[in-house]
mmCIF file of C-alpha atoms in Angstrom:
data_model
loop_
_atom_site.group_PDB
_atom_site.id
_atom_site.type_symbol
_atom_site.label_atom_id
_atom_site.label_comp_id
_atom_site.label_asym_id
_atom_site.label_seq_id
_atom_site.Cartn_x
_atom_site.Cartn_y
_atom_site.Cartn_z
ATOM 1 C CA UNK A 92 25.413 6.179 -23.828
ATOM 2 C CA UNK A 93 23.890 4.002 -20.875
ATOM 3 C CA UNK A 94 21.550 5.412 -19.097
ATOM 4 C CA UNK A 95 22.125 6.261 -15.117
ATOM 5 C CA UNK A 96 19.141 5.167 -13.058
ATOM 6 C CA UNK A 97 18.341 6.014 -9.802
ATOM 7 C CA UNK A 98 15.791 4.901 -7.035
ATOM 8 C CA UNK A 99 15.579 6.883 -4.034
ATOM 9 C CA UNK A 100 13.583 5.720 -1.270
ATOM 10 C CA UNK A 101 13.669 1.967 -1.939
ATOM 11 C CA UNK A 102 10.863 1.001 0.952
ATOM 12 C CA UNK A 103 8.691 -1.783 -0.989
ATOM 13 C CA UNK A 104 7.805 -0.398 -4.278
ATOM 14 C CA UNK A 105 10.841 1.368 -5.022
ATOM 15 C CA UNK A 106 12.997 -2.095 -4.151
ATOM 16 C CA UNK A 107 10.411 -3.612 -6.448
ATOM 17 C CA UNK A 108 10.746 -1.332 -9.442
ATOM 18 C CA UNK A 109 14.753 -1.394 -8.588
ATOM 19 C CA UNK A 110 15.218 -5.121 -8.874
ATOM 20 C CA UNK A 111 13.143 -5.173 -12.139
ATOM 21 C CA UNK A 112 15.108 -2.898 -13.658
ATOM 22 C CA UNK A 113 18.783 -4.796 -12.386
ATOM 23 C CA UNK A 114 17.211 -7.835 -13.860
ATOM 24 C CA UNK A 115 16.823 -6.007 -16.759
ATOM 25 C CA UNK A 116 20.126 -5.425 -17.051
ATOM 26 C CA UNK A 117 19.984 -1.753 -16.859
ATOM 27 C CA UNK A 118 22.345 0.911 -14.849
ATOM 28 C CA UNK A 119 20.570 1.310 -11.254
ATOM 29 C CA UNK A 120 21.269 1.807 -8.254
ATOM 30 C CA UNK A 121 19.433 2.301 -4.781
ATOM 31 C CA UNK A 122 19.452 5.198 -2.395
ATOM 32 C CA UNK A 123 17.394 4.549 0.489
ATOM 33 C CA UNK A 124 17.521 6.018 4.831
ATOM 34 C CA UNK A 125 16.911 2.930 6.342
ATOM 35 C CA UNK A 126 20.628 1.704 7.258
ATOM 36 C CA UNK A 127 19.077 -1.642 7.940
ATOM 37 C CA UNK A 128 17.761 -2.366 4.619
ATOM 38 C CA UNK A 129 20.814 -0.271 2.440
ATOM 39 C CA UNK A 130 23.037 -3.028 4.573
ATOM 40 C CA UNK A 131 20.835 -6.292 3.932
ATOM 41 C CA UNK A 132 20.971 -5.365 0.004
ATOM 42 C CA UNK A 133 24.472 -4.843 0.024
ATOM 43 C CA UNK A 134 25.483 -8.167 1.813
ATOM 44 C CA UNK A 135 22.401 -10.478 -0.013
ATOM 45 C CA UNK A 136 20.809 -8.305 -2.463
ATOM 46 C CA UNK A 137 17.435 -7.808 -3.161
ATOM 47 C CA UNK A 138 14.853 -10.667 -2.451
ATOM 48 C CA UNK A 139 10.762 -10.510 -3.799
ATOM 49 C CA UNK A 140 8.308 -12.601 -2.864
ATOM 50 C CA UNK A 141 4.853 -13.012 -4.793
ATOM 51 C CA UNK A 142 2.545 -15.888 -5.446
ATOM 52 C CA UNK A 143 3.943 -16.215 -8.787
ATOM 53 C CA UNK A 144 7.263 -17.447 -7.847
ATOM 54 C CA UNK A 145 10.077 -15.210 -6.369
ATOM 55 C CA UNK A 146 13.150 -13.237 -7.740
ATOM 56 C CA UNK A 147 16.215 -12.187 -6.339
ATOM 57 C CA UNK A 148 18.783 -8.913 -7.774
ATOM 58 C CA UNK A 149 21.613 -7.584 -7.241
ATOM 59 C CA UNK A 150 22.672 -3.704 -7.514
ATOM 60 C CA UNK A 151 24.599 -1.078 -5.490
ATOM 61 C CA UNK A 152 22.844 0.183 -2.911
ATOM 62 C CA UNK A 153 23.382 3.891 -1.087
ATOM 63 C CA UNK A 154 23.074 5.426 2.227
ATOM 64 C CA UNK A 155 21.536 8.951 1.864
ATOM 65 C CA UNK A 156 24.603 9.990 3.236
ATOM 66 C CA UNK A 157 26.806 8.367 0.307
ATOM 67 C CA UNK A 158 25.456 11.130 -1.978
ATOM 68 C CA UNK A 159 27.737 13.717 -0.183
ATOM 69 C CA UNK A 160 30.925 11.848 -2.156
ATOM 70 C CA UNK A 161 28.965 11.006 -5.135
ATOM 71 C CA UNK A 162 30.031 12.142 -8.707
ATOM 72 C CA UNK A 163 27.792 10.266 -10.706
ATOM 73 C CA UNK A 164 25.226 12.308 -12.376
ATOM 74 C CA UNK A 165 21.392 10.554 -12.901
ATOM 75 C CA UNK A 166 19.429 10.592 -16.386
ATOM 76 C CA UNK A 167 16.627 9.022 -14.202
ATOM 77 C CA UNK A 168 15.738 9.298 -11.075
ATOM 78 C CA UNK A 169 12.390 7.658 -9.845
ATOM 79 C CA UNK A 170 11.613 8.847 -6.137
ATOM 80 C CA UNK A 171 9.764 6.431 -4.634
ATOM 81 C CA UNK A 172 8.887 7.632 -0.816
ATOM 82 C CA UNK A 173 6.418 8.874 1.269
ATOM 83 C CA UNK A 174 4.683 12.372 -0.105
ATOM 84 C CA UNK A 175 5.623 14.036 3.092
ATOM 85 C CA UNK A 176 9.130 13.171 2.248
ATOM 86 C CA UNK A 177 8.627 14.575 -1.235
ATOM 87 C CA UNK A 178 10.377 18.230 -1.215
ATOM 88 C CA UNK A 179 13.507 17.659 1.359
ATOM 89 C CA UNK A 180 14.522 14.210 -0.974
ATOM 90 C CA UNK A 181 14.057 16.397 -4.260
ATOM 91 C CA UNK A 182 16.455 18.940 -3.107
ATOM 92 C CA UNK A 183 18.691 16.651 -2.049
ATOM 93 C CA UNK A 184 19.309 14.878 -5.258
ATOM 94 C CA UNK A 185 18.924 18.090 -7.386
ATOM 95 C CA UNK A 186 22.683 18.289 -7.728
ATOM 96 C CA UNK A 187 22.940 14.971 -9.164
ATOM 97 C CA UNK A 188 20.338 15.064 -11.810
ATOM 98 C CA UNK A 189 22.148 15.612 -15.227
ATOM 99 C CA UNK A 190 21.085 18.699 -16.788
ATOM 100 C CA UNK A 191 18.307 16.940 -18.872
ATOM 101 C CA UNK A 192 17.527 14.262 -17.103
ATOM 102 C CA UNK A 193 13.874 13.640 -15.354
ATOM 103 C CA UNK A 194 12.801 12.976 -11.573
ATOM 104 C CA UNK A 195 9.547 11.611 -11.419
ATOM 105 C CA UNK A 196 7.721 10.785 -8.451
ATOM 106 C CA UNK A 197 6.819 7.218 -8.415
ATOM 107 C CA UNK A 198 4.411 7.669 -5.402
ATOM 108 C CA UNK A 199 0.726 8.533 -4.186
ATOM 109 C CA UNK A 200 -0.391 11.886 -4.264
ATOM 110 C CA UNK A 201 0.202 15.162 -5.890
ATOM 111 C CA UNK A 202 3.763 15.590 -5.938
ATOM 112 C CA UNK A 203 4.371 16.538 -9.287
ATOM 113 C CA UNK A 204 4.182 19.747 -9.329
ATOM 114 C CA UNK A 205 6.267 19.738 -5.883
ATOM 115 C CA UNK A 206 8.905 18.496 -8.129
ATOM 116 C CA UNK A 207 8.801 20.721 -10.593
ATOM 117 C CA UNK A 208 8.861 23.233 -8.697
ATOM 118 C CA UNK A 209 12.470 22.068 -7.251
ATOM 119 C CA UNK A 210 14.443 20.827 -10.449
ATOM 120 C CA UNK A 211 12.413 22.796 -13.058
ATOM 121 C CA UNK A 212 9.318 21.651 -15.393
ATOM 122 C CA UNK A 213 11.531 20.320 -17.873
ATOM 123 C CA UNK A 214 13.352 17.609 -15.300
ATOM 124 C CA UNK A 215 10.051 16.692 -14.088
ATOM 125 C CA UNK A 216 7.186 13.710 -15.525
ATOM 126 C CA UNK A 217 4.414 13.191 -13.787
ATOM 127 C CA UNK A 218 3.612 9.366 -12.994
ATOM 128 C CA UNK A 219 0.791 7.343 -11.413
ATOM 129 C CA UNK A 220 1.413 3.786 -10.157
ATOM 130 C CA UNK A 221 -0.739 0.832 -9.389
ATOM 131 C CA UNK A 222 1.735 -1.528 -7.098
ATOM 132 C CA UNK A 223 1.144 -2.705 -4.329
ATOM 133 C CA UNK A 224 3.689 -4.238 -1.548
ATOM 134 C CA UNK A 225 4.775 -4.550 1.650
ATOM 135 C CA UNK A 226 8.375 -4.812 3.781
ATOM 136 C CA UNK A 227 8.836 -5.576 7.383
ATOM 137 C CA UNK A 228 12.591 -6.837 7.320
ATOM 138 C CA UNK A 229 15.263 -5.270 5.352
ATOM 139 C CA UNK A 230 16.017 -7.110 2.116
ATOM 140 C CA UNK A 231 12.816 -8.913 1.982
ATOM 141 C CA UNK A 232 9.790 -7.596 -0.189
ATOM 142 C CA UNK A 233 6.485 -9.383 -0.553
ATOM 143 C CA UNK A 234 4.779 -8.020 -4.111
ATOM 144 C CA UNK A 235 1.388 -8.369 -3.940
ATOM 145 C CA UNK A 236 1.423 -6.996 -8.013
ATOM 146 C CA UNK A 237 2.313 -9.120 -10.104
ATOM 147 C CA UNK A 238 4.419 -7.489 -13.101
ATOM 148 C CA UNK A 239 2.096 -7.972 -15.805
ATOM 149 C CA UNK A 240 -0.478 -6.159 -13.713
ATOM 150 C CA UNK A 241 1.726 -3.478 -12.788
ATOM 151 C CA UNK A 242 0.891 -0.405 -14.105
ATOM 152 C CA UNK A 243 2.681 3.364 -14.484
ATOM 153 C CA UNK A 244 0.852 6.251 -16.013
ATOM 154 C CA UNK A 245 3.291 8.851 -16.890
ATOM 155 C CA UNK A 246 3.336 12.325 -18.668
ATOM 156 C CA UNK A 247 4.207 15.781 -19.349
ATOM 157 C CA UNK A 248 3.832 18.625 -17.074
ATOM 158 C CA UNK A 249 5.490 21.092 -19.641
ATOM 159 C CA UNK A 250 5.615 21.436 -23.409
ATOM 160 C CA UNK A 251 9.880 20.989 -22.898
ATOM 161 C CA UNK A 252 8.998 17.078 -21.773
ATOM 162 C CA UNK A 253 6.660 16.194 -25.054
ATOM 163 C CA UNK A 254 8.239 13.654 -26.926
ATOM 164 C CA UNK A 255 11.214 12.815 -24.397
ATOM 165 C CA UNK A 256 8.915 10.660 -22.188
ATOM 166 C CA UNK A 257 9.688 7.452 -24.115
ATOM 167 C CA UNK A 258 12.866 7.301 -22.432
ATOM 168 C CA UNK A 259 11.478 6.930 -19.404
ATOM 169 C CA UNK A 260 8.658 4.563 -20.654
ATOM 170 C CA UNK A 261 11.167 2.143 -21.769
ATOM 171 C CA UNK A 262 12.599 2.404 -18.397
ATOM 172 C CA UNK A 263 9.712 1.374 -16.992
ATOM 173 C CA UNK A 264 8.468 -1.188 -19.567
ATOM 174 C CA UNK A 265 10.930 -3.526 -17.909
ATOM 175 C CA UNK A 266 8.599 -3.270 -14.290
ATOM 176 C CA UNK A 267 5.117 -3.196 -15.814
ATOM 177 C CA UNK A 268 2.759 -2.104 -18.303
ATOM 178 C CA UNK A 269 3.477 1.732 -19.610
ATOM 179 C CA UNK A 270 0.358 4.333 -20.814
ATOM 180 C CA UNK A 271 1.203 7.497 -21.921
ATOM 181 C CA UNK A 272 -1.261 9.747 -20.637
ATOM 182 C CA UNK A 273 -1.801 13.471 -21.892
ATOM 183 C CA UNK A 274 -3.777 14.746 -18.278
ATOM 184 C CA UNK A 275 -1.285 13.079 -15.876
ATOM 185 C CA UNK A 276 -2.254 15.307 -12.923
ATOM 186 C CA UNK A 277 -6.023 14.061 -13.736
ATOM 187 C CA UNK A 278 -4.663 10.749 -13.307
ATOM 188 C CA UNK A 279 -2.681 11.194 -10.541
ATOM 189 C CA UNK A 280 -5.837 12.849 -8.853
ATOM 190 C CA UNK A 281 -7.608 9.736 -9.658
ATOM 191 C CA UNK A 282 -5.616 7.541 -8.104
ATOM 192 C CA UNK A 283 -5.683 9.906 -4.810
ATOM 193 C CA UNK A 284 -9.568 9.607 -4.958
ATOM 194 C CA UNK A 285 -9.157 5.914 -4.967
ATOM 195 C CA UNK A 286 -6.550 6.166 -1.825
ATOM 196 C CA UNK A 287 -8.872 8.772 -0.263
ATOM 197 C CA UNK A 288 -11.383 5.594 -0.346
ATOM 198 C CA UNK A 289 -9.457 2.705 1.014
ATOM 199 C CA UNK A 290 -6.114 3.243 2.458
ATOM 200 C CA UNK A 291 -7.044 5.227 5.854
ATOM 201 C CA UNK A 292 -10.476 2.798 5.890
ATOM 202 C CA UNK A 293 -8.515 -0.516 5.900
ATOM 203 C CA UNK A 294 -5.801 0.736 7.864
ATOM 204 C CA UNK A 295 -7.769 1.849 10.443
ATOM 205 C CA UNK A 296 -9.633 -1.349 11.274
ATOM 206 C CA UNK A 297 -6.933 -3.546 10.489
ATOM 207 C CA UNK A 298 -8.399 -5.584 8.025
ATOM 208 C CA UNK A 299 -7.858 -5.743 3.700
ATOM 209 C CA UNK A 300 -9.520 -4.810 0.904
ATOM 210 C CA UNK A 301 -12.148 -7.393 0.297
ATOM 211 C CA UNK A 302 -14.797 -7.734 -2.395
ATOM 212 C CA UNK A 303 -17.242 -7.905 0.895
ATOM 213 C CA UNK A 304 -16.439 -5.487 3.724
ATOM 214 C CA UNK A 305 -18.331 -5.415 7.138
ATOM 215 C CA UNK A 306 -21.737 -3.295 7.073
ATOM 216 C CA UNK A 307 -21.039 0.941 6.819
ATOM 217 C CA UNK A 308 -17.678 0.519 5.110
ATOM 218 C CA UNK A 309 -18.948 0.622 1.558
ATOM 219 C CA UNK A 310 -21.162 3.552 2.463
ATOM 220 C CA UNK A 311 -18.153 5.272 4.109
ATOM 221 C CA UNK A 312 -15.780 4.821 1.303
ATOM 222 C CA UNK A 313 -18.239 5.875 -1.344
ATOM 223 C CA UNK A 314 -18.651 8.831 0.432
ATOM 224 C CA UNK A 315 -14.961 9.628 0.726
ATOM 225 C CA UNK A 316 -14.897 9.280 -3.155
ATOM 226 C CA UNK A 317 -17.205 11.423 -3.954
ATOM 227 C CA UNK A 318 -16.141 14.115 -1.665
ATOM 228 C CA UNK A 319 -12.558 13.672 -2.888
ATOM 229 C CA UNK A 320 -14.218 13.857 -6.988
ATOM 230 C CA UNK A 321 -16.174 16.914 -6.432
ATOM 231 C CA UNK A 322 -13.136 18.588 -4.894
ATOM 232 C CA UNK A 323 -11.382 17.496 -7.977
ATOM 233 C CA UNK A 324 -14.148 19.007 -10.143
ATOM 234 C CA UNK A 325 -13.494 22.331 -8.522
ATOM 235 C CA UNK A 326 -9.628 22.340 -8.232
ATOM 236 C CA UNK A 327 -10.010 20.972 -12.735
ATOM 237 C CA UNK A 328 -9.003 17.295 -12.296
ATOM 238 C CA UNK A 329 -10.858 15.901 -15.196
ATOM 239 C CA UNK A 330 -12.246 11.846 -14.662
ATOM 240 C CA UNK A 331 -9.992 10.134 -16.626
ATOM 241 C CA UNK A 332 -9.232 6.276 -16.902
ATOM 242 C CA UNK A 333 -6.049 4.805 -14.595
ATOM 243 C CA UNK A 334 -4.625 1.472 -13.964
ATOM 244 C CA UNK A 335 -5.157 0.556 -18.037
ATOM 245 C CA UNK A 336 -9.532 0.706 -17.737
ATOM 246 C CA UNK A 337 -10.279 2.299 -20.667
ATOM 247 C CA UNK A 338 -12.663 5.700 -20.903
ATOM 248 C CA UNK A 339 -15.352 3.372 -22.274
ATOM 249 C CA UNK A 340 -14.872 0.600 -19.165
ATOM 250 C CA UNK A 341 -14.956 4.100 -16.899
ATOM 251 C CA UNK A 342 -18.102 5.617 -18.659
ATOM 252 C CA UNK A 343 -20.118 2.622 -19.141
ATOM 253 C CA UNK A 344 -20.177 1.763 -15.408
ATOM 254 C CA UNK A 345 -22.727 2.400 -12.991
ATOM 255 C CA UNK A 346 -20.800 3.727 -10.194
ATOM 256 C CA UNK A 347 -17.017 4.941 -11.057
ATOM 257 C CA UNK A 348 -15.819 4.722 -7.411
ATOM 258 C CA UNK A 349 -16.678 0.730 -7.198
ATOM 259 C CA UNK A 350 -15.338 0.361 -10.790
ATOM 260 C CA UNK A 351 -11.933 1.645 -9.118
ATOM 261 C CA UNK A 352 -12.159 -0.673 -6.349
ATOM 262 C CA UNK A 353 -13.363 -3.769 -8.366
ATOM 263 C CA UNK A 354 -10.075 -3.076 -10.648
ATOM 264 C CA UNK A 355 -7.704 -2.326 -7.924
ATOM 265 C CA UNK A 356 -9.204 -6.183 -5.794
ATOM 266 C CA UNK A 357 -8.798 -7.583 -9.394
ATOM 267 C CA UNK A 358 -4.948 -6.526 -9.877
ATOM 268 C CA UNK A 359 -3.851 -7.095 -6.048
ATOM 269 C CA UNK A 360 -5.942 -10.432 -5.698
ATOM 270 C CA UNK A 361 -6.081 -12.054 -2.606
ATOM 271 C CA UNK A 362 -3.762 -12.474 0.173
ATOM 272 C CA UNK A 363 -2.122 -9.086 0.117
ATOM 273 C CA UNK A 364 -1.594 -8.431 3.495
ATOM 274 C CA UNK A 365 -1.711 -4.856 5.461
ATOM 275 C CA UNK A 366 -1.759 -2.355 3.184
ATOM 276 C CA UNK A 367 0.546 1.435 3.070
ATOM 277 C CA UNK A 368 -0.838 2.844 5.565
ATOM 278 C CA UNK A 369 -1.778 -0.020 7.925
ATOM 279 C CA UNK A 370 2.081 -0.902 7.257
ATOM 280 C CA UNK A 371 2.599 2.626 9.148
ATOM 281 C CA UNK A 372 0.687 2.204 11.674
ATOM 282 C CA UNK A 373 2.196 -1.541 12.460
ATOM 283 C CA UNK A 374 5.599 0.350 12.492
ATOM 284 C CA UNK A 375 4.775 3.405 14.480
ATOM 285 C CA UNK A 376 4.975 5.867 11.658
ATOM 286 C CA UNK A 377 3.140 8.914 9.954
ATOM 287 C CA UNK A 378 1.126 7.474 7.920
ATOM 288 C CA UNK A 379 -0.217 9.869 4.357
ATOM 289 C CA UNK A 380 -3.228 10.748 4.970
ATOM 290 C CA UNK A 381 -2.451 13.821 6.038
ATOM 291 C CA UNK A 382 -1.659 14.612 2.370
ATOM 292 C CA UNK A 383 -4.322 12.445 0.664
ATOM 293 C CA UNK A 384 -7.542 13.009 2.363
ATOM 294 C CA UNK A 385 -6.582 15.980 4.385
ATOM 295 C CA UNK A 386 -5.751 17.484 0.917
ATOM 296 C CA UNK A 387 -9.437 17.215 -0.248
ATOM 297 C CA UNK A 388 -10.475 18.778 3.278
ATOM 298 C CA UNK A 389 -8.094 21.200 2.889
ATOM 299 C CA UNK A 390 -9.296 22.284 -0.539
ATOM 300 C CA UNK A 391 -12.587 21.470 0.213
ATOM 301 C CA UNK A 392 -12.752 24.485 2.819
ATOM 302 C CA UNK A 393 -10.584 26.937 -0.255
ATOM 303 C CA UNK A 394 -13.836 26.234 -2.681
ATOM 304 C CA UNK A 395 -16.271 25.942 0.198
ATOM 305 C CA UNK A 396 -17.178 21.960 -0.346
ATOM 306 C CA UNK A 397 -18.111 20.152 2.829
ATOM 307 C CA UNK A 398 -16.045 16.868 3.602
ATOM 308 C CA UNK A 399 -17.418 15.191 6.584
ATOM 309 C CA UNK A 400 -16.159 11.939 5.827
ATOM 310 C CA UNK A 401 -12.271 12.933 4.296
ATOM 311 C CA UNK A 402 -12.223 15.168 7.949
ATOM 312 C CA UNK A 403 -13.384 11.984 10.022
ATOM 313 C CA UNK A 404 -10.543 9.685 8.192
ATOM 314 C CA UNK A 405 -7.955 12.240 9.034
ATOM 315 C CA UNK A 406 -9.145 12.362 12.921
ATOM 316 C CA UNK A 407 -9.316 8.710 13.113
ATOM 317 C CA UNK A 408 -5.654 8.165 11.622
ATOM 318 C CA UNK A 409 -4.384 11.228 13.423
ATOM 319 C CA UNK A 410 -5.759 9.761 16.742
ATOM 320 C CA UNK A 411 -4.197 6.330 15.931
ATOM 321 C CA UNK A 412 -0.461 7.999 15.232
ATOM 322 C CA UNK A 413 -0.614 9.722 18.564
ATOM 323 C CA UNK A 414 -1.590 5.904 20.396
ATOM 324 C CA UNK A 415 -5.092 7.060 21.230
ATOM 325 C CA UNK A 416 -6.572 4.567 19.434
ATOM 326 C CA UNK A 417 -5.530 1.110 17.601
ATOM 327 C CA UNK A 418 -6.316 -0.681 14.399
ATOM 328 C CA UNK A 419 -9.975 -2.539 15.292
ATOM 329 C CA UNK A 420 -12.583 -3.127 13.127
ATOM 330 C CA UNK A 421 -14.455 -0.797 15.927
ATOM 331 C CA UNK A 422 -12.737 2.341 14.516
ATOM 332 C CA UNK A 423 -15.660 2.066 11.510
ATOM 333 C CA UNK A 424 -18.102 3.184 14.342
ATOM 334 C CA UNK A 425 -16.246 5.960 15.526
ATOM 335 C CA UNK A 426 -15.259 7.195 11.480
ATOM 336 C CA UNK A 427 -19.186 6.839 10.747
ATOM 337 C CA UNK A 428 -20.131 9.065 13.506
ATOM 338 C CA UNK A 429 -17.616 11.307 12.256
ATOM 339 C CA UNK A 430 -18.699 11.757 8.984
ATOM 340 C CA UNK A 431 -22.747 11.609 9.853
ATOM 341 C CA UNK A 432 -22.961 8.794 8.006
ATOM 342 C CA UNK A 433 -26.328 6.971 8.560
ATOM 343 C CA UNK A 434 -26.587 3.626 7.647
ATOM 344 C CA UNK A 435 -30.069 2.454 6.205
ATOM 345 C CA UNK A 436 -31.948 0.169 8.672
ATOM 346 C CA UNK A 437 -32.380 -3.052 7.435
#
């Protein structure tokens, strides 16, 4: 039987992974809120940009509202939006998930479990990404990832899942590289440390993720990691490899945190453009760092860990949501003061 594929929440990555999978040939379709882009796909499909060349698929696309009249019941459903948009989208397909067939959560953060607890442990996976991209005008994705550097971690949450992965790893062979991992909230975690570093700290001064960034930002970001890891520690996120570095590439460096970063510049390369979050703030939207580093505040303060600099990053974005403040390199200033960070004189 063919398998039924579904993408909900087809911002950038989720329009990425969708055409991939069209191209492939398989049985997808999109389900996205934004009328604007459901309507561009329908009339001229699906059109990616990257420095390797460009690609264009076709596919039904769905309003969120279509799903009311559906009858079509999903094998696979990849949601692929914001964390905060996590538990009202998993409810919402629930009825349309075959009776074994998995939701995973395609996205940043801890959401597995959020899932699971919705649709049940055995119609759950757990699955960290490494893609990045961007979309401004409906229809029209710029991949700053190229496919053969894309890469989805994805595992078991419960003992029901063992074994049944693979048929969502061949799903997703068709939109990167695949590693079955056996901690997937570790690795999930590991990729929120590496957020917790850069996506709030670009964002906020408007800038990209460069292998030299402007004096305090390396100190800043180092300490966000390693705030973020030792809340990890406590809450039993083991340090396990991501993004296909192997344990002995992760062990036999000198500092973990700018191992993460060097891979992450490496995979992106140049050029890339705003990233998530500075994407939100561009387009007047809550951005997820509420959920990535006020998580590790929040469950700093449950285990009694300090996190100066996670708390400063919140403030910073928070204040830039409500229009108190803009993306400016000047925001490191303020975040630094925030998180008593003191820089060594020259």
């Amino acid at each position: 039987m063919t398998t039924k594929i579904a993408v909900l929440g087809s911002g950038a990555n989720g329009s990425c992974l969708a055409a991939d999978l069209a191209n492939a040939g398989l049985d997808v379709v999109l389900i996205d809120q934004w009328p604007a882009h459901v309507e561009a796909i329908r009339a001229n499909g699906l059109h990616i940009r990257m420095r390797q060349g460009e690609l264009r698929a076709r596919l039904p696309a769905h309003h969120l509202c279509d799903l009311a009249s559906m009858r079509t019941r999903f094998d696979v459903v990849f949601l692929v939006t914001k964390i905060y948009d996590t538990r009202w989208h998993a409810e919402l397909i629930k009825p349309y998930l075959s009776d074994d067939g998995f939701l995973i959560g395609a996205q940043n953060g801890m959401t597995a479990q959020m899932i699971a607890d919705i649709v049940g442990p055995s119609r759950t996976l757990g699955c960290a990404v490494e893609l990045s991209s961007a979309c401004f005008v409906p229809g029209e994705i710029k991949r700053n990832t190229a496919p053969d550097r894309t890469w989805f971690g994805l595992g078991s949450l419960h003992p029901t899942t063992i074994g049944r992965e693979q048929v969502v790893a061949e799903v997703l062979r068709h939109a990167g590289k695949v590693e079955m991992v056996e901690d997937i909230l570790s690795a999930k975690y590991m990729k929120l440390v590496l957020n917790s570093m850069t996506l709030g700290t670009m964002a906020m001064t408007g800038g990209e993720l460069n292998d030299v960034q402007p004096a305090g930002m390396n100190e800043l970001m180092m300490k966000l990691g390693s705030e973020a890891l030792a809340v990890g520690s406590e809450l039993g996120h083991a340090v396990v490899p991501i993004f296909g570095l192997t344990r002995q590439e992760m062990e036999g460096s000198n500092n973990l945190l700018t191992k993460l970063i060097d891979k992450i510049n490496h995979d992106i390369g140049p050029g890339r453009g705003p990233n998530t979050t500075l994407q939100d703030h561009m387009k007047g939207r809550l951005s997820e760092v509420d959920m990535i580093n006020g998580l590790v505040v929040e469950q700093g303060e449950r285990f009694g860990i300090a996190t100066p600099a996670n708390r400063a990053m919140v403030e910073v974005t928070r204040r830039i949501h409500a229009g108190l403040l803009k993306p400016d390199p000047s925001n490191l200033a303020l975040a630094l003061e925030l998180a008593g960070v003191e820089l060594a004189s020259a």
